[in-house]
């Protein structure tokens, strides 16, 4: 006799309604969209983190003609004639106060003294080279600062892609000094002017400004992604609300009967909510899975630019598919993987909550 | 116990004329009342009100000891409905459910055990003569079968109050008499029963006091005749 009792216990027949199936498809599409948005957000976040951690503190200083004496006897050979030096006089004063470098060049005490004839310049062969002068200036940077002058070999390696392996001893190569500042430290604002005054032609490349710009760009991308996710969630809630409303309206009489038989609001709302939540979970899962192939493709393309995959080469999908797929998953940042896994749960939660609220509000029309 | 004190009920907003106006009557626990009156008098409306499908627009109402009004908590109304059995004029079965599942509904809403539910459902369906039709979908039943299913659903959970709206109009005479005998028995065992009907032979068969409605007003209360 057991067979005479079906699994359908209350006649709501929620699994047979058409609007519910369209909910599945719509949630799957939104899950797809959300997954792509998550990937964008995760990428932006990785970018922001990398720039914040490393590049911000890196300063590169190029010194042309590094082996010339720091202060040439004649101003004509270098683009640092009198007026500029004069103009820099007070600034240089300030600079020496702050960074306290050894007073190797340009003693400005005698304000009227011409910059082209500093005292040290006349002391003969013992005079420091331009590169040494720059290094001396840098000695006054905050403690923890790393100053490294690239060796000729390192410079060659850097230049190899552009110049090939040819002999380039003839080329007048600048000295390249890499300065790595400790966290939170900045170059004194006057250092660049100071260097230019004392060792004309020096180029200071500071990444901090770019890093800040990129950082704020990444942050606005993150904000956009967040807004997009909120919007997708909002649309999901609206669609669920609509589907719940349709489901309620087409079952008006059945629900009224169930209510009159003594079904509590929580029972009816729970039945509807469980139904939409399971549809949304399925939809979210399908959407997230559908987003995986394009995401893996994007991540494979992005892999060479990222620091997250130092050893894994782009997996070759033609040779060993299973292995390649496993390797592909190594490319997915952990945060993104977590986000994708949370997607069906989030979809289910949104739909469950929306349905609970909708159905309970609707039932208020019955006493 | 049922108490109504100047209870009025109108459909929808205030500007509608009341369907029921200033009804005052009592029915003691275990009492049996016929509910009589011409078509459109408000019999079905009164039964729906007593079933707490709607709330009084005015006046005070108490059903099975529970005061019923706008202030009553929803949970209390839910519990009250579970103690009432109602046979609607139009049966109100769940078309997608089998006959057995329809009858099992009140017990399932009370979260009774499945074994107990099946035993009870089989017994009551045999009693109403539908033992062989248990698995049939409610949508495929004849009018008489639907009415008997509705009756089975109204009494399976042994409610304290049974309300029946013309419960015999689709039944053969012998079935109608059997049903009436059962209502009389349940009433004798302490269940309050109110049956709306036009069936004169039925009323003659079971001599019990009547409540008579006309145009929404109570014109006779044989249980408590005016002093
Ligand atoms: N669905 C309805 N919509 C509007 N008025 C209705 C509806 N059902 C009943 N009425 C009106 O309510 C009053 C009472 O009806 P009802 O309670 O069904 O009376 P009875 O059951 O005694 O025939 C009548 O005036 C009837 O016209
Ligand atoms: Mg009627």
Coordinates of C-alpha atoms and ligand atoms in Angstrom, one line a residue:
Chain A
X1 CA 0.0 0.0 0.0
X2 CA 3.0 2.2 0.5
X3 CA 3.2 2.9 -3.3
X4 CA -0.1 4.7 -3.1
X5 CA 1.5 7.5 -1.2
X6 CA 3.6 9.6 -3.5
X7 CA 6.6 11.7 -2.7
X8 CA 4.6 14.8 -3.5
X9 CA 3.3 15.5 0.0
X10 CA 1.4 18.8 -0.3
X11 CA 0.3 19.3 -3.9
X12 CA 2.4 22.5 -4.4
X13 CA 4.0 20.7 -7.3
X14 CA 6.9 23.1 -7.3
X15 CA 9.1 20.9 -9.5
X16 CA 6.6 21.0 -12.4
X17 CA 6.3 24.7 -12.9
X18 CA 7.8 26.3 -16.0
X19 CA 8.9 29.7 -14.5
X20 CA 11.2 27.7 -12.2
X21 CA 13.1 26.2 -15.1
X22 CA 13.7 29.6 -16.7
X23 CA 15.1 30.6 -13.3
X24 CA 17.7 27.9 -13.6
X25 CA 18.8 29.1 -17.0
X26 CA 18.8 32.8 -16.0
X27 CA 20.9 32.0 -12.8
X28 CA 23.3 29.9 -14.9
X29 CA 23.8 32.9 -17.2
X30 CA 24.3 35.2 -14.3
X31 CA 26.6 32.7 -12.7
X32 CA 28.7 32.8 -15.9
X33 CA 28.8 36.5 -15.8
X34 CA 29.7 36.6 -12.1
X35 CA 32.5 34.1 -12.7
X36 CA 34.0 36.3 -15.4
X37 CA 33.7 39.3 -13.2
X38 CA 35.3 37.4 -10.3
X39 CA 38.2 36.6 -12.7
X40 CA 38.6 40.2 -13.6
X41 CA 38.5 41.3 -9.9
X42 CA 41.0 38.6 -9.0
X43 CA 43.3 39.8 -11.8
X44 CA 43.1 43.4 -10.7
X45 CA 43.8 42.4 -7.2
X46 CA 46.9 40.4 -8.1
X47 CA 48.1 43.3 -10.1
X48 CA 47.6 45.8 -7.3
X49 CA 49.2 43.5 -4.8
X50 CA 52.3 42.9 -7.0
X51 CA 52.8 46.6 -7.7
X52 CA 52.3 47.6 -4.1
X53 CA 54.7 45.0 -2.8
X54 CA 57.6 45.4 -5.2
X55 CA 57.9 48.0 -7.8
X56 CA 56.9 50.9 -5.6
X57 CA 60.2 50.9 -3.8
X58 CA 62.4 50.6 -6.8
X59 CA 64.4 53.5 -8.1
X60 CA 66.7 53.3 -11.1
X61 CA 69.4 55.9 -11.6
X62 CA 71.3 56.3 -14.9
X63 CA 74.6 58.1 -14.9
X64 CA 75.9 58.9 -18.4
X65 CA 79.6 59.2 -18.7
X66 CA 80.1 57.5 -15.4
X67 CA 83.8 57.6 -15.3
X68 CA 84.3 61.3 -16.0
X69 CA 85.2 63.4 -13.0
X70 CA 82.2 64.5 -11.0
X71 CA 82.7 68.1 -11.8
X72 CA 84.1 68.8 -15.3
X73 CA 86.6 71.7 -15.5
X74 CA 84.6 73.3 -18.3
X75 CA 80.9 73.7 -18.4
X76 CA 80.8 73.5 -22.2
X77 CA 81.1 69.8 -22.6
X78 CA 78.1 69.0 -20.4
X79 CA 74.6 70.4 -20.4
X80 CA 74.9 72.0 -17.0
X81 CA 75.9 75.6 -17.6
X82 CA 76.1 78.3 -15.0
X83 CA 72.6 79.6 -14.8
X84 CA 71.1 76.2 -13.9
X85 CA 73.7 75.6 -11.3
X86 CA 73.1 79.0 -9.8
X87 CA 69.4 78.5 -9.8
X88 CA 70.0 75.2 -7.9
X89 CA 72.2 76.8 -5.3
X90 CA 69.6 77.1 -2.5
X91 CA 68.0 73.8 -3.3
X92 CA 71.4 72.1 -3.1
X93 CA 71.8 73.7 0.3
X94 CA 68.6 72.2 1.5
X95 CA 69.5 68.9 0.1
X96 CA 72.8 68.6 2.0
X97 CA 71.0 69.5 5.2
X98 CA 68.5 66.7 4.7
X99 CA 70.4 63.8 3.2
X100 CA 73.7 64.9 4.7
X101 CA 76.0 63.5 2.0
X102 CA 79.7 64.0 2.3
X103 CA 80.4 67.5 1.0
X104 CA 82.2 66.2 -2.1
X105 CA 81.0 68.8 -4.5
X106 CA 79.6 72.3 -4.8
X107 CA 80.3 73.9 -1.5
X108 CA 77.7 76.6 -1.6
X109 CA 79.0 78.4 1.5
X110 CA 80.5 81.1 -0.6
X111 CA 77.3 81.8 -2.4
X112 CA 78.9 83.9 -5.1
X113 CA 81.4 81.2 -6.1
X114 CA 80.8 80.0 -9.7
X115 CA 79.4 76.5 -9.9
X116 CA 81.7 75.6 -12.7
X117 CA 84.7 75.9 -10.4
X118 CA 84.1 73.9 -7.3
X119 CA 87.0 73.5 -4.9
X120 CA 87.3 69.7 -5.3
X121 CA 87.4 69.9 -9.1
X122 CA 90.8 71.4 -8.9
X123 CA 92.3 68.8 -6.7
X124 CA 93.5 66.7 -9.6
X125 CA 93.4 62.9 -10.2
X126 CA 92.0 62.0 -6.7
X127 CA 88.7 63.6 -7.7
X128 CA 85.7 61.1 -7.6
X129 CA 84.0 60.0 -10.8
X130 CA 80.5 61.0 -11.6
X131 CA 79.2 57.6 -10.7
X132 CA 81.0 57.7 -7.4
X133 CA 79.6 61.1 -6.7
X134 CA 76.1 59.8 -7.2
X135 CA 76.8 56.8 -5.0
X136 CA 78.1 59.2 -2.3
X137 CA 74.9 61.2 -2.5
X138 CA 72.9 58.0 -2.1
X139 CA 74.7 57.0 1.0
X140 CA 72.5 59.4 2.9
X141 CA 69.3 57.6 2.1
X142 CA 67.2 56.1 4.9
X143 CA 68.7 53.0 6.7
X144 CA 67.7 49.7 5.0
X145 CA 68.1 51.1 1.5
X146 CA 69.9 48.9 -0.9
X147 CA 72.1 50.6 -3.4
X148 CA 73.5 48.4 -6.2
X149 CA 75.5 49.5 -9.2
X150 CA 74.9 47.1 -12.0
X151 CA 78.1 45.5 -13.2
X152 CA 79.1 45.7 -16.9
X153 CA 78.0 42.1 -17.3
X154 CA 74.6 42.8 -15.8
X155 CA 74.1 45.7 -18.1
X156 CA 75.2 43.6 -21.1
X157 CA 72.6 41.0 -20.2
X158 CA 69.9 43.7 -19.9
X159 CA 70.9 45.1 -23.3
X160 CA 71.3 41.8 -25.1
X161 CA 67.8 41.6 -26.5
X162 CA 68.3 45.0 -28.2
X163 CA 71.9 44.9 -29.2
X164 CA 72.6 41.2 -29.7
X165 CA 75.9 39.5 -28.6
X166 CA 78.1 41.9 -30.6
X167 CA 81.0 43.6 -29.0
X168 CA 79.7 46.7 -27.4
X169 CA 82.8 47.8 -25.5
X170 CA 82.8 50.8 -27.8
X171 CA 79.4 51.9 -26.8
X172 CA 79.3 54.6 -24.2
X173 CA 77.2 52.8 -21.6
X174 CA 75.8 54.7 -18.7
X175 CA 76.2 53.4 -15.1
X176 CA 73.0 52.0 -13.8
X177 CA 72.4 52.2 -10.1
X178 CA 69.4 50.3 -8.6
X179 CA 68.1 51.7 -5.4
X180 CA 65.6 49.6 -3.4
X181 CA 64.0 51.6 -0.6
X182 CA 62.7 49.9 2.5
X183 CA 58.9 49.6 2.9
X184 CA 57.3 53.0 3.5
X185 CA 60.4 55.0 2.7
X186 CA 60.5 57.6 -0.1
X187 CA 63.2 59.4 -1.9
X188 CA 63.8 62.8 -0.4
X189 CA 62.0 65.2 -2.7
X190 CA 65.1 67.2 -3.4
X191 CA 67.4 64.3 -4.2
X192 CA 66.8 64.5 -7.9
X193 CA 67.5 68.2 -8.1
X194 CA 70.5 67.7 -5.9
X195 CA 71.9 65.0 -8.2
X196 CA 71.2 67.1 -11.3
X197 CA 73.1 70.0 -9.8
X198 CA 76.1 68.0 -8.8
X199 CA 76.2 65.4 -11.6
X200 CA 74.5 66.9 -14.5
X201 CA 72.7 64.6 -16.9
X202 CA 71.7 62.0 -14.3
X203 CA 68.3 60.4 -14.9
X204 CA 66.3 59.3 -11.9
X205 CA 63.5 56.9 -12.8
X206 CA 61.1 56.4 -9.9
X207 CA 58.4 53.8 -10.1
X208 CA 56.5 55.1 -7.1
X209 CA 54.3 57.4 -9.2
X210 CA 53.5 54.8 -11.7
X211 CA 52.9 52.3 -9.0
X212 CA 50.5 54.6 -7.3
X213 CA 48.6 55.2 -10.6
X214 CA 48.4 51.5 -11.4
X215 CA 47.4 50.8 -7.8
X216 CA 44.5 53.2 -8.0
X217 CA 43.6 51.8 -11.5
X218 CA 43.6 48.3 -10.0
X219 CA 41.5 49.6 -7.1
X220 CA 38.9 51.2 -9.4
X221 CA 38.8 48.0 -11.4
X222 CA 38.1 46.1 -8.2
X223 CA 35.4 48.6 -7.3
X224 CA 33.8 48.1 -10.7
X225 CA 34.0 44.4 -10.3
X226 CA 32.4 44.7 -6.9
X227 CA 29.6 46.8 -8.3
X228 CA 29.1 44.4 -11.2
X229 CA 28.8 41.5 -8.7
X230 CA 26.3 43.5 -6.6
X231 CA 24.3 44.2 -9.7
X232 CA 24.3 40.6 -10.8
X233 CA 23.2 39.7 -7.3
X234 CA 20.5 42.3 -7.4
X235 CA 19.2 41.0 -10.7
X236 CA 19.3 37.5 -9.4
X237 CA 17.2 38.6 -6.4
X238 CA 14.7 40.5 -8.7
X239 CA 14.3 37.5 -11.1
X240 CA 13.9 35.1 -8.2
X241 CA 11.3 37.4 -6.7
X242 CA 9.5 37.5 -10.0
X243 CA 9.6 33.7 -10.3
X244 CA 8.4 33.3 -6.8
X245 CA 5.6 35.7 -7.4
X246 CA 4.6 33.8 -10.6
X247 CA 4.7 30.5 -8.7
X248 CA 2.5 31.9 -6.0
X249 CA 0.0 33.5 -8.4
X250 CA -0.5 30.3 -10.4
X251 CA -1.0 28.3 -7.2
X252 CA -3.2 30.8 -5.4
X253 CA -6.0 28.4 -4.7
X254 CA -3.7 25.5 -3.7
X255 CA -1.8 27.8 -1.3
X256 CA -5.1 29.1 0.1
X257 CA -6.3 25.6 0.7
X258 CA -3.0 24.5 2.3
X259 CA -3.1 27.6 4.5
X260 CA -6.7 26.9 5.5
X261 CA -5.6 23.3 6.4
X262 CA -3.2 24.8 8.9
X263 CA 0.1 25.0 7.0
X264 CA 2.3 27.6 8.8
X265 CA 3.8 30.5 6.7
X266 CA 7.3 29.0 7.4
X267 CA 6.3 25.7 5.8
X268 CA 5.0 27.2 2.6
X269 CA 7.8 29.8 2.3
X270 CA 10.4 27.0 3.1
X271 CA 9.0 24.8 0.4
X272 CA 9.3 27.6 -2.2
X273 CA 12.7 28.8 -0.9
X274 CA 14.2 25.3 -1.0
X275 CA 13.0 24.9 -4.5
X276 CA 14.4 28.2 -5.8
X277 CA 17.6 27.7 -3.8
X278 CA 18.3 24.3 -5.3
X279 CA 17.5 25.7 -8.8
X280 CA 19.9 28.6 -8.1
X281 CA 22.6 26.3 -6.8
X282 CA 22.4 24.2 -10.0
X283 CA 22.3 27.3 -12.1
X284 CA 25.2 28.8 -10.3
X285 CA 27.2 25.6 -10.6
X286 CA 26.5 25.3 -14.3
X287 CA 27.4 29.0 -14.9
X288 CA 30.6 28.7 -12.9
X289 CA 31.6 25.5 -14.8
X290 CA 30.7 27.1 -18.2
X291 CA 33.0 30.0 -17.3
X292 CA 36.0 27.7 -16.6
X293 CA 37.1 27.1 -20.2
X294 CA 37.3 30.8 -21.2
X295 CA 38.9 31.6 -17.8
X296 CA 41.6 28.9 -18.2
X297 CA 42.2 30.2 -21.7
X298 CA 42.6 33.8 -20.4
X299 CA 44.8 32.6 -17.5
X300 CA 47.1 30.7 -19.9
X301 CA 47.5 33.8 -21.9
X302 CA 48.2 35.9 -18.8
X303 CA 50.5 33.4 -17.2
X304 CA 53.8 34.7 -18.7
X305 CA 53.0 38.2 -17.2
X306 CA 52.2 36.9 -13.8
X307 CA 54.6 35.9 -11.1
X308 CA 52.3 33.2 -9.8
X309 CA 53.6 30.6 -12.2
X310 CA 57.3 30.7 -12.3
X311 CA 57.8 27.1 -13.2
X312 CA 54.6 25.9 -14.9
X313 CA 54.7 26.5 -18.6
X314 CA 51.4 26.9 -20.5
X315 CA 50.1 23.4 -20.5
X316 CA 49.9 21.8 -23.9
X317 CA 46.3 20.6 -24.1
X318 CA 47.0 18.4 -27.1
X319 CA 49.5 16.0 -25.5
X320 CA 48.2 14.9 -22.1
X321 CA 44.8 16.3 -21.4
X322 CA 44.4 15.2 -17.8
X323 CA 47.8 16.5 -16.9
X324 CA 47.3 19.6 -18.8
X325 CA 44.0 20.3 -17.1
X326 CA 45.6 19.7 -13.7
X327 CA 48.4 22.1 -14.6
X328 CA 45.9 24.6 -15.8
X329 CA 44.3 24.6 -12.4
X330 CA 47.7 25.6 -10.9
X331 CA 47.3 28.7 -13.0
X332 CA 44.1 29.7 -11.2
X333 CA 44.7 31.9 -8.3
X334 CA 43.5 30.5 -5.0
X335 CA 41.2 33.5 -4.4
X336 CA 39.5 33.0 -7.7
X337 CA 39.1 29.3 -7.2
X338 CA 37.4 30.0 -3.8
X339 CA 35.2 32.6 -5.4
X340 CA 34.1 30.2 -8.2
X341 CA 33.4 27.5 -5.6
X342 CA 31.3 30.0 -3.5
X343 CA 29.3 31.1 -6.5
X344 CA 26.6 28.4 -6.4
X345 CA 26.3 28.8 -2.7
X346 CA 25.9 32.6 -3.0
X347 CA 23.3 32.1 -5.7
X348 CA 21.4 29.6 -3.6
X349 CA 21.6 31.9 -0.6
X350 CA 20.3 35.0 -2.5
X351 CA 17.4 33.0 -4.0
X352 CA 16.5 31.4 -0.7
X353 CA 16.4 34.7 1.1
X354 CA 14.5 36.5 -1.6
X355 CA 11.9 33.7 -1.9
X356 CA 11.4 33.5 1.9
X357 CA 10.7 37.3 2.0
X358 CA 8.5 37.2 -1.1
X359 CA 6.4 34.3 0.0
X360 CA 6.0 35.5 3.6
X361 CA 4.9 38.9 2.3
X362 CA 2.5 37.3 -0.1
X363 CA 1.0 35.1 2.6
X364 CA 0.2 38.2 4.6
X365 CA -2.9 38.6 2.5
X366 CA -4.3 35.5 4.1
X367 CA -5.2 35.8 7.8
Chain B
X1 CA -17.2 26.0 22.2
X2 CA -18.1 28.6 19.7
X3 CA -19.0 32.2 20.7
X4 CA -20.0 35.0 18.4
X5 CA -20.8 38.4 19.7
X6 CA -22.1 40.9 17.2
X7 CA -19.8 39.6 14.5
X8 CA -20.0 41.2 11.1
X9 CA -18.1 40.4 8.0
X10 CA -17.7 42.2 4.7
X11 CA -15.8 41.3 1.6
X12 CA -12.9 43.6 1.0
X13 CA -13.0 47.3 1.9
X14 CA -15.3 49.2 4.3
X15 CA -17.6 50.5 1.5
X16 CA -18.9 47.1 0.7
X17 CA -22.2 46.1 2.4
X18 CA -21.6 43.4 5.0
X19 CA -22.3 39.8 3.9
X20 CA -22.8 38.9 7.6
X21 CA -24.1 41.4 10.1
X22 CA -24.3 41.3 13.9
X23 CA -24.3 37.6 14.4
X24 CA -24.5 36.5 18.0
X25 CA -24.8 32.9 19.0
X26 CA -23.1 30.2 21.0
X27 CA -22.6 26.5 20.3
X28 CA -21.4 24.3 23.2
X29 CA -18.6 21.8 22.8
X30 CA -20.1 18.6 21.3
X31 CA -23.1 20.6 20.0
X32 CA -24.7 19.9 16.6
X33 CA -26.3 22.6 14.5
X34 CA -27.9 22.7 11.2
X35 CA -27.1 25.9 9.3
X36 CA -30.1 26.7 7.1
X37 CA -31.2 29.6 4.9
X38 CA -31.9 30.4 1.2
X39 CA -29.1 30.5 -1.3
X40 CA -27.0 33.6 -0.9
X41 CA -28.0 34.0 2.8
X42 CA -24.3 33.8 3.9
X43 CA -24.0 30.2 5.0
X44 CA -20.8 29.5 3.2
X45 CA -19.4 32.9 4.3
X46 CA -20.2 32.1 8.0
X47 CA -18.5 28.6 7.7
X48 CA -15.4 30.2 6.1
X49 CA -15.3 32.7 9.0
X50 CA -15.6 29.9 11.5
X51 CA -12.8 28.1 9.7
X52 CA -10.7 31.2 10.2
X53 CA -10.1 31.7 6.5
X54 CA -11.2 35.3 7.0
X55 CA -11.3 37.4 10.2
X56 CA -14.4 39.2 11.5
X57 CA -14.7 42.8 10.3
X58 CA -16.4 43.7 13.6
X59 CA -17.5 42.0 16.8
X60 CA -15.9 39.3 18.9
X61 CA -15.4 35.7 18.0
X62 CA -14.1 32.7 20.0
X63 CA -13.5 29.3 18.5
X64 CA -12.5 26.3 20.5
X65 CA -11.5 28.6 23.3
X66 CA -9.3 30.8 21.0
X67 CA -10.2 34.4 20.6
X68 CA -10.0 35.3 16.8
X69 CA -9.3 38.8 15.6
X70 CA -6.8 41.1 14.0
X71 CA -4.7 41.0 17.1
X72 CA -4.5 37.2 17.3
X73 CA -1.0 35.9 16.6
X74 CA -0.6 34.1 13.3
X75 CA 0.9 31.1 15.0
X76 CA -2.2 30.8 17.2
X77 CA -4.4 30.9 14.1
X78 CA -2.4 28.2 12.5
X79 CA -2.7 25.9 15.5
X80 CA -6.5 26.7 15.6
X81 CA -7.0 25.8 11.9
X82 CA -5.3 22.4 12.6
X83 CA -8.0 21.7 15.1
X84 CA -10.8 22.3 12.6
X85 CA -12.1 20.1 9.8
X86 CA -13.9 21.7 6.9
X87 CA -15.8 20.2 4.0
X88 CA -16.0 22.9 1.3
X89 CA -18.9 23.1 -1.1
X90 CA -16.3 22.9 -3.9
X91 CA -14.2 20.2 -2.1
X92 CA -10.8 22.1 -2.5
X93 CA -8.7 19.0 -3.2
X94 CA -5.1 19.2 -4.4
X95 CA -5.5 18.1 -8.1
X96 CA -1.9 16.9 -8.4
X97 CA -2.1 14.6 -5.4
X98 CA -3.5 11.1 -5.2
X99 CA -6.6 10.6 -3.1
X100 CA -4.5 9.1 -0.3
X101 CA -2.1 12.0 -0.2
X102 CA -5.0 14.5 -0.1
X103 CA -6.5 12.8 2.9
X104 CA -3.1 12.5 4.5
X105 CA -2.4 16.3 4.3
X106 CA -3.8 17.3 7.7
X107 CA -1.8 14.6 9.5
X108 CA 1.4 15.6 7.5
X109 CA 1.0 19.2 8.5
X110 CA 0.9 18.0 12.1
X111 CA 4.1 16.1 11.4
X112 CA 2.7 12.7 12.4
X113 CA 4.7 9.6 11.6
X114 CA 4.4 8.1 8.1
X115 CA 3.3 4.6 9.5
X116 CA 0.6 6.1 11.5
X117 CA -0.5 8.3 8.6
X118 CA -0.8 5.4 6.3
X119 CA -2.8 3.2 8.7
X120 CA -5.2 6.1 9.4
X121 CA -5.7 7.0 5.8
X122 CA -6.4 3.4 4.7
X123 CA -8.9 3.0 7.5
X124 CA -10.9 6.2 6.8
X125 CA -10.9 5.7 3.0
X126 CA -12.3 2.2 3.4
X127 CA -15.0 3.7 5.6
X128 CA -16.0 6.3 3.0
X129 CA -16.0 3.5 0.3
X130 CA -12.8 4.6 -1.5
X131 CA -10.4 1.9 -0.3
X132 CA -9.9 0.7 -3.9
X133 CA -9.3 4.2 -5.3
X134 CA -6.5 5.3 -3.0
X135 CA -3.8 5.8 -5.6
X136 CA -6.0 7.7 -8.1
X137 CA -5.2 11.3 -8.8
X138 CA -7.8 13.7 -7.3
X139 CA -8.3 15.2 -10.7
X140 CA -9.7 11.9 -12.0
X141 CA -12.4 11.5 -9.3
X142 CA -16.1 11.8 -9.9
X143 CA -18.0 14.5 -7.9
X144 CA -19.2 12.1 -5.3
X145 CA -15.8 10.6 -4.9
X146 CA -14.3 14.1 -4.5
X147 CA -16.9 14.9 -1.8
X148 CA -16.2 11.7 0.1
X149 CA -12.4 12.4 -0.1
X150 CA -13.1 15.9 1.2
X151 CA -15.1 14.5 4.1
X152 CA -12.3 12.0 4.9
X153 CA -9.8 14.8 4.9
X154 CA -12.0 16.9 7.2
X155 CA -12.3 14.2 9.9
X156 CA -9.0 12.2 9.7
X157 CA -7.2 14.3 12.3
X158 CA -10.1 14.1 14.8
X159 CA -10.8 17.8 14.9
X160 CA -12.6 19.6 17.7
X161 CA -14.8 21.3 15.3
X162 CA -16.3 20.0 12.0
X163 CA -17.7 22.4 9.5
X164 CA -19.5 21.0 6.4
X165 CA -20.9 23.1 3.6
X166 CA -23.6 21.1 1.8
X167 CA -21.6 17.9 2.3
X168 CA -24.2 15.5 0.8
X169 CA -25.3 17.2 -2.4
X170 CA -23.1 14.8 -4.5
X171 CA -23.8 11.7 -2.5
X172 CA -26.4 8.9 -2.9
X173 CA -29.0 8.8 -0.2
X174 CA -27.5 5.8 1.6
X175 CA -24.1 7.4 1.7
X176 CA -25.6 10.7 2.9
X177 CA -27.3 8.8 5.8
X178 CA -24.2 7.0 6.7
X179 CA -22.3 10.3 6.8
X180 CA -25.0 11.9 8.9
X181 CA -24.9 9.0 11.4
X182 CA -21.2 9.5 11.7
X183 CA -21.5 13.3 12.3
X184 CA -24.1 12.5 15.0
X185 CA -21.7 10.0 16.6
X186 CA -18.7 12.4 16.5
X187 CA -20.9 15.1 18.1
X188 CA -21.9 12.7 20.8
X189 CA -18.2 12.1 21.4
X190 CA -17.5 15.8 22.0
X191 CA -16.9 17.2 18.5
X192 CA -18.8 20.4 17.7
X193 CA -20.5 20.0 14.3
X194 CA -22.1 22.6 12.0
X195 CA -23.7 21.4 8.8
X196 CA -25.1 23.8 6.1
X197 CA -27.7 22.1 4.0
X198 CA -30.8 22.4 1.9
X199 CA -31.6 18.7 2.2
X200 CA -35.1 18.5 4.0
X201 CA -35.0 14.7 4.4
X202 CA -31.7 14.9 6.0
X203 CA -32.9 17.5 8.5
X204 CA -35.9 15.4 9.3
X205 CA -33.8 12.4 9.8
X206 CA -31.6 14.0 12.5
X207 CA -33.6 16.4 14.7
X208 CA -31.1 18.9 15.9
X209 CA -31.3 22.7 16.6
X210 CA -30.8 25.0 13.5
X211 CA -29.2 28.3 13.0
X212 CA -31.2 30.1 10.3
X213 CA -29.6 32.9 8.2
X214 CA -31.4 35.3 5.9
X215 CA -29.6 38.0 4.0
X216 CA -26.6 37.8 6.3
X217 CA -28.7 38.1 9.5
X218 CA -29.4 35.4 12.1
X219 CA -33.2 35.0 12.1
X220 CA -33.5 31.9 14.3
X221 CA -31.2 30.2 16.8
X222 CA -33.0 27.1 17.9
X223 CA -30.2 26.2 20.3
X224 CA -30.9 29.3 22.3
X225 CA -34.4 30.6 21.4
X226 CA -35.0 34.2 22.5
X227 CA -36.3 34.3 26.0
Ligands
LIG1 N1 -17.1 35.1 -4.8 C1 -18.1 36.0 -4.5 N2 -17.9 37.3 -4.9 C2 -18.8 38.3 -4.5 N3 -19.9 38.0 -3.8 C3 -20.1 36.8 -3.4 C4 -19.2 35.7 -3.7 N4 -19.7 34.6 -3.1 C5 -20.8 34.9 -2.4 N5 -21.0 36.2 -2.6 C6 -22.1 36.9 -2.0 O1 -22.0 36.8 -0.6 C7 -23.3 36.6 0.0 C8 -23.3 35.3 0.7 O2 -22.9 34.2 -0.1 P1 -22.7 32.7 0.5 O3 -22.0 32.9 1.7 O4 -22.1 31.9 -0.6 O5 -24.2 32.3 0.7 P2 -24.8 30.8 0.8 O6 -23.7 29.9 1.0 O7 -25.8 30.9 1.9 O8 -25.4 30.6 -0.5 C9 -24.3 36.6 -1.2 O9 -24.9 37.8 -1.3 C10 -23.4 36.3 -2.4 O10 -24.0 37.0 -3.5
LIG2 MG1 -23.0 28.3 0.0

